[in-house]
């Protein structure tokens, strides 16, 4: 007989530590802050689960989580933000549609050239035609977009949203993140594993650059707020109640995802994924199938990242394109997953809790420590304190994230709660 | 005393189950030893184990009476061992001469004499010295591989299937070169698929089956052993 | 004529300058790729670190340049290179070597290098702050304006002293790399290890020493690229992340493990960047009168808006990965 809960197992010790940390935060900073942190942890958990299956199930390295979060958050904002009447009334509402219709036409032409039967044997000619078609489409699109975009910026600020329910936005965010993953994965998954890391890093930077600079879409540095919530807002029912409601929704989502993952893990699909990762099936023997499975995992993980990212940004109620940082939105999540144990769902969630609480608490803690350093430096050495001292001090946390990554890789490569390999 | 002495060796790849089980092998200095046996018997594994590339579970390997199981590959080269693996045994993007220089990496003295010496053994290489080894034919590659191994002036040369994939004519040439190397004082321990031809030039033969010693005797005795001939040498001659 | 001079300044000179920086970074990345077999994500921060070493020394000895008639930052370059090379070896010893011994997979190494990059970033910003700094705080940055002997050329070719130093240094560095790889024992051993590690090991090549030398070359070139770039523009701690993608793109375009490919790749990416952000409207302006009436000449006609410069290396990367993943020079490892 296996006891229901072994109090001294590693798992329960970690759960107790997490509970203690949460309790500590609640008692020290109050319930409003506590619920906020828990809701954020829940959103991060969804993202981390996405990474955990990419990395833990299939060994795929995603160095651009931020890009998936950002594009999903943007999509969600676009779907659920109220309609901008200024834009709807302006001539640009139809013009922008035309611009994109032209783009789609161009893409259809490109696709058609690629498929034309009589070009199939003339590779050089097809390449040339493709190149020309792509260049022309691109140039026409840019030429057409420019005036419309600046017109929108001048007369309406930005295009606003569609005013649809928030849950639709989250789903749309997940789908768009999945499409992006399909694009990146399609190119990189057949190649050596580092290329995926490089490509995802690049795509994240590009998405950030676009969101930051396309003011007509995102208002750029002006940011978009307040984003609508799926539940009553703090303004209506108070901080504690609304945040608790939000938390409930996200926890239900996590429960659903866990159920889904559990089923997938035990299905033939899950077994095959693990076999591929552990090199039990040589990719030569399986041929294309291996890459197809890995692509599926990559897309599935990205969808989760998208949904979690959309939920996270919605919770903060502000869409700020410059607020997406690789540090916060990629590497912090990395630490959560590898510390918790990639591939172990419970471990991932517990890792997320511990890391996020420590991360949040480390800000005041770091400032406190460096305040002491500053005091001593000034008292004893007559030190000229640089005026950006506080922001410098916070860089110590970047150092700590990096250090944690290297230490975990070296001393606990399986994480605190390694994936349980079941014999079957 | 034997130059190389393998006793009760149990070895395998990483933490997997061992491939070799209680293998014994002994070869006196100046001799040619041939390891033969069916595919997958563990012949290559045995050479790799001697060359410190595998996980030794138990047993010992002595070179000149000194245990060498804890030495790294570069230390073994310094000890006087040299190894020509079965495949991927040349640096394809390096020229023939650079391949030879890499064989002499541990040496600090002048190596031009040794290079000339290798060209004397393998005259075709001299014309191709500036050519990338990857562009050579199979037989020439094998020469580069052996030449590279000889550059460290070894006392014990380990060869893994030096004639694999070569035409019979080329095979003869390579065997002839191996004998020449041996007569210059180098002990040779080689794995061969062409067991009959190899045993003909061998002083000592070792037949492995599923990671265990099956027969160990002089080359002539094994050739004349009917059972060995039937099972491993492709019929009685 | 003026348009061509403008083009020369904006595309050729700037492209060659940034291309040189990418090339030097990419040589290091490609060597590490070939010999240690992982994508070294901390390379950008090694560049920044090198630049900070040189900057620190410049602050300490601001007069040093006058002795030689060169910018002080450039005089400090060799010291910065040595220091960065030492740091690179030290980082390998403390962080990568133990993982290699544990036989971690290449992706684990990539992740470790991200850990290292975050640590370096944290330290650099802790001690260096986040604002941009200029090497020429005590000296004047020489800018050469060369007039062309044509009637119609009123514009001048503009080239800065740091750019000239960058070109000269890159040339010397490339020659030195060529010499090391083809003429020295360890250079050849580096090629051998990159070609076939297992065979290198059984040949008796000391892999550890080869690794150390690889890091020293990669580290010193990274430092040089960082210092020379910061001399020309400015020293910013967030330099590194923007450099990483173009450098990887350059290494992959050239074929990983292929140093000459990396050099070509560096310039390909550099020129691609300057060509795509170049304002081609400049060339149309002289024909304004003869253009059809309905065509209104836009003030800016660039392939890629400057804000989206980062998309250029990514686009090149995607194209090369689709079209020829081994790179133009057929890199070994894919
Ligand atoms: N790199 C390796 N990892 C694990 N097992 C291996 C490896 N190489 C060979 N083996 C196994 O060791 C056994 C003996 O192989 P080997 O020594 O190459 O045979 P041969 O006698 O044909 O040279 C085979 O069962 C093979 O599957
Ligand atoms: Mg074999």
Short mmCIF file of C-alpha atoms in Angstrom, two decimals, chain B:
data_model
loop_
_atom_site.label_atom_id
_atom_site.label_comp_id
_atom_site.label_asym_id
_atom_site.label_seq_id
_atom_site.Cartn_x
_atom_site.Cartn_y
_atom_site.Cartn_z
CA UNK B 1 57.21 -10.88 -20.91
CA UNK B 2 54.26 -9.92 -23.06
CA UNK B 3 54.02 -6.46 -24.51
CA UNK B 4 50.27 -6.39 -24.04
CA UNK B 5 48.38 -8.41 -21.49
CA UNK B 6 44.61 -8.29 -21.19
CA UNK B 7 43.25 -10.31 -18.28
CA UNK B 8 39.64 -11.12 -17.42
CA UNK B 9 38.42 -7.93 -19.06
CA UNK B 10 34.79 -6.92 -18.62
CA UNK B 11 33.98 -3.70 -20.47
CA UNK B 12 31.15 -1.90 -22.23
CA UNK B 13 29.76 1.39 -23.47
CA UNK B 14 28.91 3.87 -20.71
CA UNK B 15 26.58 2.46 -18.12
CA UNK B 16 25.07 -0.11 -20.46
CA UNK B 17 25.56 -3.80 -19.89
CA UNK B 18 29.12 -4.92 -20.68
CA UNK B 19 29.89 -6.21 -24.18
CA UNK B 20 33.12 -8.02 -23.32
CA UNK B 21 33.06 -10.82 -20.78
CA UNK B 22 36.25 -12.05 -19.12
CA UNK B 23 38.36 -11.59 -22.23
CA UNK B 24 42.02 -12.63 -22.11
CA UNK B 25 44.58 -11.63 -24.68
CA UNK B 26 48.37 -11.69 -24.59
CA UNK B 27 50.86 -10.77 -27.28
CA UNK B 28 54.64 -10.77 -27.09
CA UNK B 29 56.72 -7.88 -28.42
CA UNK B 30 57.47 -7.95 -32.12
CA UNK B 31 54.60 -10.24 -33.05
CA UNK B 32 51.47 -9.85 -35.16
CA UNK B 33 48.23 -10.67 -33.39
CA UNK B 34 44.92 -11.05 -35.20
CA UNK B 35 41.49 -10.80 -33.62
CA UNK B 36 38.78 -12.46 -35.65
CA UNK B 37 35.18 -13.46 -35.13
CA UNK B 38 31.67 -12.87 -36.42
CA UNK B 39 30.15 -9.42 -36.79
CA UNK B 40 29.18 -7.85 -33.51
CA UNK B 41 31.42 -10.18 -31.52
CA UNK B 42 33.08 -7.25 -29.81
CA UNK B 43 36.32 -7.11 -31.74
CA UNK B 44 36.25 -3.35 -32.21
CA UNK B 45 35.05 -3.02 -28.66
CA UNK B 46 38.13 -4.86 -27.42
CA UNK B 47 40.48 -2.53 -29.28
CA UNK B 48 38.61 0.51 -28.02
CA UNK B 49 38.78 -0.86 -24.49
CA UNK B 50 42.55 -1.30 -24.78
CA UNK B 51 42.77 2.26 -26.01
CA UNK B 52 40.99 3.62 -22.95
CA UNK B 53 37.82 4.68 -24.75
CA UNK B 54 35.38 2.49 -22.85
CA UNK B 55 34.13 1.89 -19.38
CA UNK B 56 36.15 -0.94 -17.81
CA UNK B 57 34.00 -2.85 -15.31
CA UNK B 58 36.70 -5.26 -14.13
CA UNK B 59 39.88 -6.96 -15.24
CA UNK B 60 43.17 -5.39 -16.21
CA UNK B 61 45.14 -4.30 -19.23
CA UNK B 62 48.91 -4.21 -18.92
CA UNK B 63 51.35 -2.71 -21.37
CA UNK B 64 54.96 -3.65 -20.70
CA UNK B 65 53.81 -4.96 -17.34
CA UNK B 66 52.24 -1.65 -16.36
CA UNK B 67 48.49 -1.27 -15.94
CA UNK B 68 47.14 1.24 -18.44
CA UNK B 69 43.43 1.19 -17.74
CA UNK B 70 43.48 4.58 -16.06
CA UNK B 71 45.36 6.41 -18.77
CA UNK B 72 43.82 8.91 -21.17
CA UNK B 73 44.22 8.44 -24.90
CA UNK B 74 47.00 11.02 -25.21
CA UNK B 75 48.89 9.37 -22.36
CA UNK B 76 48.58 6.01 -24.12
CA UNK B 77 50.07 7.52 -27.24
CA UNK B 78 52.95 8.73 -25.13
CA UNK B 79 53.26 5.17 -23.75
CA UNK B 80 53.83 3.92 -27.29
CA UNK B 81 50.39 2.76 -28.34
CA UNK B 82 48.70 3.87 -31.55
CA UNK B 83 45.22 3.11 -32.80
CA UNK B 84 43.61 3.16 -36.23
CA UNK B 85 39.83 3.03 -35.79
CA UNK B 86 37.58 1.10 -38.14
CA UNK B 87 35.83 4.09 -39.66
CA UNK B 88 36.30 7.84 -39.77
CA UNK B 89 40.01 7.24 -39.36
CA UNK B 90 41.34 10.23 -41.29
CA UNK B 91 40.86 13.98 -40.83
CA UNK B 92 38.98 14.54 -44.06
CA UNK B 93 39.42 18.28 -44.29
CA UNK B 94 43.14 18.18 -43.51
CA UNK B 95 45.77 17.47 -46.13
CA UNK B 96 47.60 14.15 -46.12
CA UNK B 97 50.68 15.72 -44.64
CA UNK B 98 48.68 17.51 -41.96
CA UNK B 99 47.09 14.18 -41.06
CA UNK B 100 50.55 12.78 -40.52
CA UNK B 101 51.56 15.80 -38.45
CA UNK B 102 48.55 15.27 -36.22
CA UNK B 103 49.74 11.73 -35.58
CA UNK B 104 52.95 13.22 -34.24
CA UNK B 105 51.19 15.72 -32.02
CA UNK B 106 52.76 14.51 -28.78
CA UNK B 107 56.26 14.67 -30.20
CA UNK B 108 58.42 17.69 -29.63
CA UNK B 109 61.37 16.69 -31.84
CA UNK B 110 61.65 17.11 -35.57
CA UNK B 111 59.20 14.95 -37.45
CA UNK B 112 60.31 15.39 -41.05
CA UNK B 113 62.28 12.10 -40.99
CA UNK B 114 59.23 10.22 -39.84
CA UNK B 115 57.13 11.78 -42.56
CA UNK B 116 59.65 10.69 -45.17
CA UNK B 117 59.62 7.27 -43.59
CA UNK B 118 55.84 7.02 -43.95
CA UNK B 119 56.12 8.08 -47.59
CA UNK B 120 58.61 5.24 -48.08
CA UNK B 121 56.09 2.80 -46.67
CA UNK B 122 53.24 4.27 -48.68
CA UNK B 123 54.67 5.87 -51.83
CA UNK B 124 51.27 6.93 -53.29
CA UNK B 125 50.83 9.34 -50.40
CA UNK B 126 53.84 11.40 -51.35
CA UNK B 127 52.22 12.74 -54.53
CA UNK B 128 49.01 13.44 -52.65
CA UNK B 129 50.61 15.12 -49.68
CA UNK B 130 48.90 18.48 -50.26
CA UNK B 131 45.52 16.96 -51.08
CA UNK B 132 42.69 16.78 -48.54
CA UNK B 133 42.44 13.27 -47.13
CA UNK B 134 38.69 13.27 -47.74
CA UNK B 135 39.33 13.31 -51.49
CA UNK B 136 41.39 10.11 -51.52
CA UNK B 137 40.30 6.60 -52.45
CA UNK B 138 39.51 4.03 -49.76
CA UNK B 139 42.89 2.31 -49.97
CA UNK B 140 44.79 5.58 -49.85
CA UNK B 141 42.76 6.71 -46.87
CA UNK B 142 43.71 3.52 -45.09
CA UNK B 143 47.35 4.32 -45.83
CA UNK B 144 46.93 7.82 -44.43
CA UNK B 145 45.30 6.36 -41.33
CA UNK B 146 48.13 3.90 -40.76
CA UNK B 147 50.74 6.49 -41.58
CA UNK B 148 49.16 8.87 -39.06
CA UNK B 149 49.33 6.16 -36.39
CA UNK B 150 52.97 5.39 -37.18
CA UNK B 151 53.97 9.04 -36.77
CA UNK B 152 54.01 8.74 -32.99
CA UNK B 153 56.62 5.97 -33.38
CA UNK B 154 54.51 3.40 -31.54
CA UNK B 155 55.70 0.09 -30.20
CA UNK B 156 52.19 -1.35 -30.36
CA UNK B 157 49.92 -0.62 -33.30
CA UNK B 158 46.21 -1.41 -33.00
CA UNK B 159 44.43 -1.73 -36.36
CA UNK B 160 40.69 -2.16 -36.73
CA UNK B 161 39.83 -3.83 -40.03
CA UNK B 162 42.52 -2.13 -42.11
CA UNK B 163 41.28 -3.84 -45.28
CA UNK B 164 37.55 -3.31 -44.90
CA UNK B 165 35.99 -2.44 -48.24
CA UNK B 166 39.21 -2.80 -50.22
CA UNK B 167 39.72 -4.83 -53.38
CA UNK B 168 41.69 -8.12 -52.95
CA UNK B 169 44.66 -6.55 -54.72
CA UNK B 170 44.73 -3.64 -52.35
CA UNK B 171 44.21 -5.97 -49.42
CA UNK B 172 47.39 -7.81 -50.34
CA UNK B 173 49.26 -4.51 -50.50
CA UNK B 174 48.05 -3.44 -47.09
CA UNK B 175 48.98 -6.80 -45.54
CA UNK B 176 52.39 -6.51 -47.13
CA UNK B 177 52.81 -3.07 -45.54
CA UNK B 178 51.69 -4.38 -42.18
CA UNK B 179 54.36 -7.04 -42.37
CA UNK B 180 56.93 -4.41 -43.29
CA UNK B 181 55.91 -2.29 -40.32
CA UNK B 182 56.10 -5.32 -38.08
CA UNK B 183 59.56 -6.18 -39.34
CA UNK B 184 60.67 -2.69 -38.45
CA UNK B 185 59.95 -3.66 -34.84
CA UNK B 186 56.35 -2.61 -34.27
CA UNK B 187 54.04 -5.08 -32.55
CA UNK B 188 50.73 -5.23 -34.41
CA UNK B 189 47.35 -6.20 -33.01
CA UNK B 190 44.67 -6.11 -35.64
CA UNK B 191 41.04 -6.98 -36.16
CA UNK B 192 40.29 -8.60 -39.51
CA UNK B 193 37.24 -9.72 -41.40
CA UNK B 194 39.40 -11.55 -43.90
CA UNK B 195 40.36 -13.97 -41.18
CA UNK B 196 42.05 -16.58 -43.33
CA UNK B 197 44.46 -14.20 -45.03
CA UNK B 198 45.12 -12.40 -41.78
CA UNK B 199 45.82 -15.55 -39.81
CA UNK B 200 48.33 -16.51 -42.45
CA UNK B 201 50.51 -13.58 -41.47
CA UNK B 202 49.65 -13.80 -37.77
CA UNK B 203 51.85 -15.15 -35.02
CA UNK B 204 48.94 -15.30 -32.63
CA UNK B 205 45.19 -15.49 -33.31
CA UNK B 206 42.24 -14.70 -31.05
CA UNK B 207 38.73 -15.65 -32.01
CA UNK B 208 35.97 -13.83 -30.15
CA UNK B 209 32.34 -14.85 -30.10
CA UNK B 210 29.67 -12.76 -28.35
CA UNK B 211 32.24 -10.95 -26.29
CA UNK B 212 34.07 -14.06 -25.05
CA UNK B 213 37.26 -15.84 -26.03
CA UNK B 214 36.33 -18.76 -28.27
CA UNK B 215 39.75 -19.90 -29.54
CA UNK B 216 43.23 -18.63 -28.83
CA UNK B 217 46.23 -20.14 -30.52
CA UNK B 218 49.02 -19.49 -32.99
CA UNK B 219 47.90 -18.40 -36.44
CA UNK B 220 48.93 -21.71 -38.02
CA UNK B 221 47.23 -23.82 -35.40
CA UNK B 222 43.95 -21.93 -35.88
CA UNK B 223 44.19 -22.29 -39.66
CA UNK B 224 44.62 -26.02 -39.24
CA UNK B 225 41.86 -26.40 -36.69
CA UNK B 226 38.92 -27.88 -38.61
CA UNK B 227 36.31 -26.57 -36.24
CA UNK B 228 37.67 -23.04 -36.49
CA UNK B 229 37.94 -23.32 -40.23
CA UNK B 230 34.34 -24.49 -40.55
CA UNK B 231 32.82 -21.88 -38.26
CA UNK B 232 34.94 -18.83 -38.87
CA UNK B 233 37.07 -19.18 -41.96
CA UNK B 234 34.40 -20.05 -44.48
CA UNK B 235 34.92 -23.81 -44.96
CA UNK B 236 37.94 -26.13 -44.90
CA UNK B 237 40.66 -25.29 -47.30
#
